[in-house]
CSV table of C-alpha atoms in Angstrom, one decimal:
chain,number,residue,atom,x,y,z
A,1,UNK,CA,-19.1,74.0,-108.3
A,2,UNK,CA,-20.7,72.1,-111.2
A,3,UNK,CA,-20.0,68.7,-109.5
A,4,UNK,CA,-22.4,69.7,-106.7
A,5,UNK,CA,-25.2,69.3,-109.3
A,6,UNK,CA,-24.2,66.0,-110.9
A,7,UNK,CA,-27.2,63.7,-111.4
A,8,UNK,CA,-29.4,66.2,-109.5
A,9,UNK,CA,-32.2,66.4,-112.0
A,10,UNK,CA,-34.4,63.4,-112.4
A,11,UNK,CA,-36.5,63.7,-115.6
A,12,UNK,CA,-40.2,63.6,-114.6
A,13,UNK,CA,-41.5,65.1,-117.8
A,14,UNK,CA,-44.4,62.7,-118.0
A,15,UNK,CA,-45.8,63.8,-114.7
A,16,UNK,CA,-47.9,67.0,-113.9
A,17,UNK,CA,-47.7,69.7,-114.7
A,18,UNK,CA,-45.5,68.7,-117.7
A,19,UNK,CA,-47.6,65.7,-118.8
A,20,UNK,CA,-45.4,65.0,-121.8
A,21,UNK,CA,-46.4,61.9,-123.7
A,22,UNK,CA,-43.9,59.0,-123.4
A,23,UNK,CA,-43.4,59.0,-127.2
A,24,UNK,CA,-42.1,62.5,-126.8
A,25,UNK,CA,-40.5,62.4,-123.4
A,26,UNK,CA,-38.2,59.4,-124.1
A,27,UNK,CA,-36.4,60.9,-127.1
A,28,UNK,CA,-36.3,64.3,-125.3
A,29,UNK,CA,-34.5,62.6,-122.4
A,30,UNK,CA,-32.0,61.1,-124.8
A,31,UNK,CA,-31.3,64.6,-126.1
A,32,UNK,CA,-30.7,65.8,-122.6
A,33,UNK,CA,-28.2,62.9,-122.2
A,34,UNK,CA,-26.3,64.3,-125.2
A,35,UNK,CA,-26.5,67.9,-124.2
A,36,UNK,CA,-23.6,69.9,-122.6
A,37,UNK,CA,-25.4,69.7,-119.3
A,38,UNK,CA,-25.8,65.9,-119.5
A,39,UNK,CA,-23.9,65.4,-116.2
A,40,UNK,CA,-26.7,67.0,-114.3
A,41,UNK,CA,-29.3,64.6,-115.7
A,42,UNK,CA,-30.4,61.7,-113.6
A,43,UNK,CA,-33.0,58.9,-114.1
A,44,UNK,CA,-36.1,59.0,-116.3
A,45,UNK,CA,-39.0,58.7,-113.9
A,46,UNK,CA,-42.1,56.7,-115.0
A,47,UNK,CA,-45.1,55.1,-113.3
A,48,UNK,CA,-45.3,51.3,-113.0
A,49,UNK,CA,-48.7,51.6,-114.7
A,50,UNK,CA,-47.1,53.0,-117.8
A,51,UNK,CA,-44.6,50.2,-118.3
A,52,UNK,CA,-46.5,48.8,-121.4
A,53,UNK,CA,-46.4,52.2,-123.0
A,54,UNK,CA,-42.8,52.7,-122.1
A,55,UNK,CA,-42.0,49.4,-123.9
A,56,UNK,CA,-43.4,50.9,-127.1
A,57,UNK,CA,-41.4,54.1,-126.6
A,58,UNK,CA,-38.1,52.4,-126.0
A,59,UNK,CA,-38.4,49.8,-128.8
A,60,UNK,CA,-36.1,51.7,-131.2
A,61,UNK,CA,-33.6,53.1,-128.6
A,62,UNK,CA,-29.9,52.5,-128.9
A,63,UNK,CA,-28.6,51.6,-125.4
A,64,UNK,CA,-30.7,51.4,-122.2
A,65,UNK,CA,-32.8,54.0,-120.6
A,66,UNK,CA,-32.0,54.5,-116.9
A,67,UNK,CA,-35.4,54.4,-115.2
A,68,UNK,CA,-36.7,55.1,-111.8
A,69,UNK,CA,-40.1,53.5,-111.4
A,70,UNK,CA,-42.9,54.9,-109.2
A,71,UNK,CA,-45.0,52.3,-107.4
A,72,UNK,CA,-48.3,53.0,-105.5
A,73,UNK,CA,-47.6,50.9,-102.5
A,74,UNK,CA,-44.9,48.6,-100.9
A,75,UNK,CA,-46.9,45.4,-101.7
A,76,UNK,CA,-47.0,46.4,-105.4
A,77,UNK,CA,-43.2,46.6,-105.7
A,78,UNK,CA,-42.5,42.9,-106.5
A,79,UNK,CA,-44.9,42.7,-109.4
A,80,UNK,CA,-43.7,46.1,-110.8
A,81,UNK,CA,-40.1,44.9,-110.7
A,82,UNK,CA,-40.9,41.7,-112.6
A,83,UNK,CA,-42.8,43.6,-115.2
A,84,UNK,CA,-40.0,46.1,-115.6
A,85,UNK,CA,-37.5,43.3,-116.1
A,86,UNK,CA,-39.3,42.4,-119.3
A,87,UNK,CA,-39.2,45.8,-120.9
A,88,UNK,CA,-36.6,46.0,-123.6
A,89,UNK,CA,-34.3,49.0,-123.5
A,90,UNK,CA,-34.8,49.7,-119.8
A,91,UNK,CA,-32.2,49.6,-117.1
A,92,UNK,CA,-33.9,50.0,-113.7
A,93,UNK,CA,-31.9,52.1,-111.4
A,94,UNK,CA,-34.5,53.2,-108.9
A,95,UNK,CA,-37.9,52.5,-107.4
A,96,UNK,CA,-40.0,55.2,-105.7
A,97,UNK,CA,-42.7,53.7,-103.4
A,98,UNK,CA,-45.7,55.5,-102.0
A,99,UNK,CA,-47.0,54.6,-98.6
A,100,UNK,CA,-50.9,54.8,-98.5
A,101,UNK,CA,-52.8,55.8,-95.4
A,102,UNK,CA,-53.6,52.2,-94.5
A,103,UNK,CA,-49.9,51.1,-94.4
A,104,UNK,CA,-48.2,50.9,-91.0
A,105,UNK,CA,-44.6,52.2,-91.0
A,106,UNK,CA,-43.4,49.1,-89.2
A,107,UNK,CA,-44.4,46.9,-92.2
A,108,UNK,CA,-42.7,48.8,-95.0
A,109,UNK,CA,-39.1,47.6,-94.7
A,110,UNK,CA,-40.1,44.0,-94.4
A,111,UNK,CA,-42.4,44.2,-97.4
A,112,UNK,CA,-39.7,45.7,-99.5
A,113,UNK,CA,-37.1,43.2,-98.4
A,114,UNK,CA,-39.4,40.4,-99.5
A,115,UNK,CA,-40.2,42.1,-102.8
A,116,UNK,CA,-36.6,42.7,-103.7
A,117,UNK,CA,-35.5,39.2,-102.7
A,118,UNK,CA,-38.3,37.5,-104.7
A,119,UNK,CA,-38.2,39.7,-107.8
A,120,UNK,CA,-34.6,40.7,-108.4
A,121,UNK,CA,-32.4,40.0,-105.4
A,122,UNK,CA,-30.6,43.2,-106.2
A,123,UNK,CA,-29.7,45.3,-103.2
A,124,UNK,CA,-27.8,47.9,-105.4
A,125,UNK,CA,-31.2,49.2,-106.7
A,126,UNK,CA,-32.0,52.5,-105.0
A,127,UNK,CA,-35.4,52.3,-103.4
A,128,UNK,CA,-37.0,55.6,-102.2
A,129,UNK,CA,-39.9,55.4,-99.8
A,130,UNK,CA,-42.1,58.4,-99.8
A,131,UNK,CA,-42.6,59.8,-96.3
A,132,UNK,CA,-46.3,60.3,-95.4
A,133,UNK,CA,-47.2,63.8,-94.2
A,134,UNK,CA,-48.8,62.6,-91.0
A,135,UNK,CA,-47.9,61.1,-87.6
A,136,UNK,CA,-46.3,58.0,-89.3
A,137,UNK,CA,-43.4,60.0,-90.7
A,138,UNK,CA,-40.9,59.9,-87.8
A,139,UNK,CA,-41.5,56.2,-87.2
A,140,UNK,CA,-40.9,55.5,-90.8
A,141,UNK,CA,-37.7,57.5,-90.8
A,142,UNK,CA,-36.6,55.4,-87.8
A,143,UNK,CA,-37.3,52.2,-89.7
A,144,UNK,CA,-35.5,53.4,-92.8
A,145,UNK,CA,-32.4,54.3,-90.8
A,146,UNK,CA,-31.9,50.6,-90.1
A,147,UNK,CA,-32.4,49.6,-93.7
A,148,UNK,CA,-30.8,49.9,-97.2
A,149,UNK,CA,-33.7,52.1,-98.3
A,150,UNK,CA,-33.9,55.8,-98.8
A,151,UNK,CA,-36.6,58.5,-98.4
A,152,UNK,CA,-38.6,60.6,-100.8
A,153,UNK,CA,-40.1,64.0,-99.8
A,154,UNK,CA,-43.1,65.5,-101.6
A,155,UNK,CA,-42.4,69.2,-101.9
A,156,UNK,CA,-45.4,70.4,-104.0
A,157,UNK,CA,-48.1,69.4,-106.4
A,158,UNK,CA,-51.1,70.6,-108.4
A,159,UNK,CA,-52.9,71.8,-105.2
A,160,UNK,CA,-51.9,74.3,-102.6
A,161,UNK,CA,-52.3,71.7,-99.8
A,162,UNK,CA,-49.6,69.5,-101.5
A,163,UNK,CA,-47.0,72.1,-100.8
A,164,UNK,CA,-45.6,71.6,-97.3
A,165,UNK,CA,-44.7,74.8,-95.4
A,166,UNK,CA,-41.0,75.5,-94.5
A,167,UNK,CA,-41.5,74.4,-90.9
A,168,UNK,CA,-42.9,71.0,-92.0
A,169,UNK,CA,-40.2,70.5,-94.7
A,170,UNK,CA,-37.5,71.6,-92.3
A,171,UNK,CA,-38.6,69.0,-89.7
A,172,UNK,CA,-38.5,66.3,-92.3
A,173,UNK,CA,-35.1,67.3,-93.6
A,174,UNK,CA,-33.5,67.6,-90.1
A,175,UNK,CA,-35.0,64.3,-89.1
A,176,UNK,CA,-33.6,62.5,-92.2
A,177,UNK,CA,-30.2,64.1,-91.8
A,178,UNK,CA,-30.1,63.2,-88.1
A,179,UNK,CA,-31.0,59.6,-88.9
A,180,UNK,CA,-28.5,59.4,-91.8
A,181,UNK,CA,-31.2,58.6,-94.4
A,182,UNK,CA,-30.5,60.0,-97.9
A,183,UNK,CA,-33.5,61.3,-99.8
A,184,UNK,CA,-34.8,62.6,-103.1
A,185,UNK,CA,-37.6,65.2,-103.5
A,186,UNK,CA,-40.4,65.4,-105.9
A,187,UNK,CA,-42.9,68.0,-107.2
A,188,UNK,CA,-43.1,71.8,-106.8
A,189,UNK,CA,-39.4,72.6,-107.2
A,190,UNK,CA,-39.9,74.6,-110.4
A,191,UNK,CA,-37.3,77.3,-109.6
A,192,UNK,CA,-33.9,77.5,-107.9
A,193,UNK,CA,-35.0,79.9,-105.2
A,194,UNK,CA,-38.1,80.1,-103.1
A,195,UNK,CA,-40.9,82.0,-104.8
A,196,UNK,CA,-44.6,82.5,-105.2
A,197,UNK,CA,-46.1,81.1,-108.4
A,198,UNK,CA,-47.8,84.0,-110.2
A,199,UNK,CA,-50.4,81.8,-111.9
A,200,UNK,CA,-51.6,79.8,-108.9
A,201,UNK,CA,-50.4,81.8,-105.9
A,202,UNK,CA,-48.7,78.6,-104.5
A,203,UNK,CA,-45.7,79.1,-102.4
A,204,UNK,CA,-43.0,77.0,-104.1
A,205,UNK,CA,-39.8,75.8,-102.5
A,206,UNK,CA,-36.5,76.4,-104.3
A,207,UNK,CA,-34.3,73.4,-105.2
A,208,UNK,CA,-31.2,75.4,-104.2
A,209,UNK,CA,-32.9,76.3,-100.9
A,210,UNK,CA,-33.5,72.6,-100.2
A,211,UNK,CA,-29.9,71.9,-101.1
A,212,UNK,CA,-28.6,74.6,-98.8
A,213,UNK,CA,-31.1,73.6,-96.0
A,214,UNK,CA,-29.8,70.0,-96.2
A,215,UNK,CA,-26.2,71.3,-95.9
A,216,UNK,CA,-27.2,73.5,-92.9
A,217,UNK,CA,-28.8,70.5,-91.2
A,218,UNK,CA,-25.8,68.4,-91.9
A,219,UNK,CA,-23.6,71.1,-90.2
A,220,UNK,CA,-25.8,71.0,-87.1
A,221,UNK,CA,-28.4,73.7,-87.7
A,222,UNK,CA,-31.7,73.2,-85.8
A,223,UNK,CA,-35.1,72.9,-87.3
A,224,UNK,CA,-35.9,76.7,-87.0
A,225,UNK,CA,-32.6,77.7,-88.8
A,226,UNK,CA,-33.2,75.1,-91.5
A,227,UNK,CA,-36.7,76.5,-92.0
A,228,UNK,CA,-35.2,80.0,-92.4
A,229,UNK,CA,-33.0,78.7,-95.2
A,230,UNK,CA,-36.0,77.2,-96.9
A,231,UNK,CA,-37.9,80.5,-96.6
A,232,UNK,CA,-35.0,82.6,-98.0
A,233,UNK,CA,-36.1,84.5,-101.2
A,234,UNK,CA,-32.9,86.5,-101.8
A,235,UNK,CA,-31.0,84.9,-104.6
A,236,UNK,CA,-27.7,86.2,-103.5
A,237,UNK,CA,-28.1,84.7,-100.1
A,238,UNK,CA,-29.1,81.3,-101.4
A,239,UNK,CA,-26.3,81.2,-103.9
A,240,UNK,CA,-23.8,82.1,-101.2
A,241,UNK,CA,-25.1,79.3,-99.0
A,242,UNK,CA,-24.8,76.8,-101.9
A,243,UNK,CA,-21.3,78.0,-102.8
A,244,UNK,CA,-20.3,77.3,-99.2
A,245,UNK,CA,-21.8,73.9,-99.0
A,246,UNK,CA,-19.7,70.8,-98.6
A,247,UNK,CA,-20.2,68.6,-101.8
A,248,UNK,CA,-20.7,65.7,-99.5
A,249,UNK,CA,-24.2,67.1,-98.9
A,250,UNK,CA,-25.2,65.3,-102.1
A,251,UNK,CA,-24.7,62.0,-100.2
A,252,UNK,CA,-27.9,63.0,-98.4
A,253,UNK,CA,-29.8,65.1,-101.0
A,254,UNK,CA,-29.7,62.6,-103.9
A,255,UNK,CA,-31.8,64.3,-106.6
A,256,UNK,CA,-35.2,65.8,-107.3
A,257,UNK,CA,-37.8,65.1,-110.0
A,258,UNK,CA,-38.5,67.9,-112.4
A,259,UNK,CA,-40.9,68.1,-115.3
A,260,UNK,CA,-38.4,70.3,-117.1
A,261,UNK,CA,-34.7,69.6,-117.3
A,262,UNK,CA,-34.0,72.8,-119.2
A,263,UNK,CA,-35.5,75.2,-116.7
A,264,UNK,CA,-33.4,74.3,-113.7
A,265,UNK,CA,-30.3,74.2,-115.9
A,266,UNK,CA,-31.2,77.7,-117.1
A,267,UNK,CA,-31.6,78.9,-113.5
A,268,UNK,CA,-28.2,77.5,-112.4
A,269,UNK,CA,-26.6,79.2,-115.4
A,270,UNK,CA,-28.2,82.5,-114.7
A,271,UNK,CA,-27.0,82.4,-111.1
A,272,UNK,CA,-23.4,81.7,-112.2
A,273,UNK,CA,-23.3,78.2,-110.8
A,274,UNK,CA,-22.4,76.3,-114.0
A,275,UNK,CA,-19.4,76.5,-116.2
A,276,UNK,CA,-20.2,78.3,-119.5
A,277,UNK,CA,-19.8,75.1,-121.5
A,278,UNK,CA,-22.4,73.3,-119.4
A,279,UNK,CA,-24.9,76.2,-119.4
A,280,UNK,CA,-25.8,75.7,-123.1
A,281,UNK,CA,-29.4,74.6,-123.6
A,282,UNK,CA,-31.1,73.8,-126.8
């Protein structure tokens, strides 16, 4: 069962609500990489605007920090990649690209092709394109399906309106699965199972719900049934769905960004989904 969660947790400790300073987040990430649950830990996520500060934080590192870089727009990718190439101690493994309102979906793939050819010429780099939550989404998924690029779903944030409802998220997931476009998720997945945040009142998706929903879509479930999986609050039902999932679902649901690595590990351990040796946190 543990293999289902390998590399699932991208370390987004420097983003809200965690907001950990880079000087603390980088060594903390290295500790996660040495922990019993290290197999679950994915890339360290950092904004392109923070590359100079990252250079200071990685100066004394032994080895390279596997980084996924967030970039504010497709036409900013080339410059960001060139800057990242000059940061000592960084191994760039991913790029996460936002798509502002003024960007037409038909231009995204071409812009990324040009940026990657000019900057690095490396088609092994995983590039995630954040799907806009508007009428452009389906067209962009169509374009991504004919490209080497992947998708990114925003599943929450610091305001209630940044949390998509289960119907909206189900439509995005089923569309991506039908198109064969792998994706990662970001924000709001603070717990394994769907819940209501007591401090804010926000409805928060569970990361296991999302995994189970992706598996259901892959098995042919329609949008309504996928939404039901996303809305499920009974831990036993969600755990049973995850236990029954084909591990190949991870070829579609690549990872999710979390501002705490320890919290999801603790949730998985509590739910009996990790081996005892991996469940140790410190």
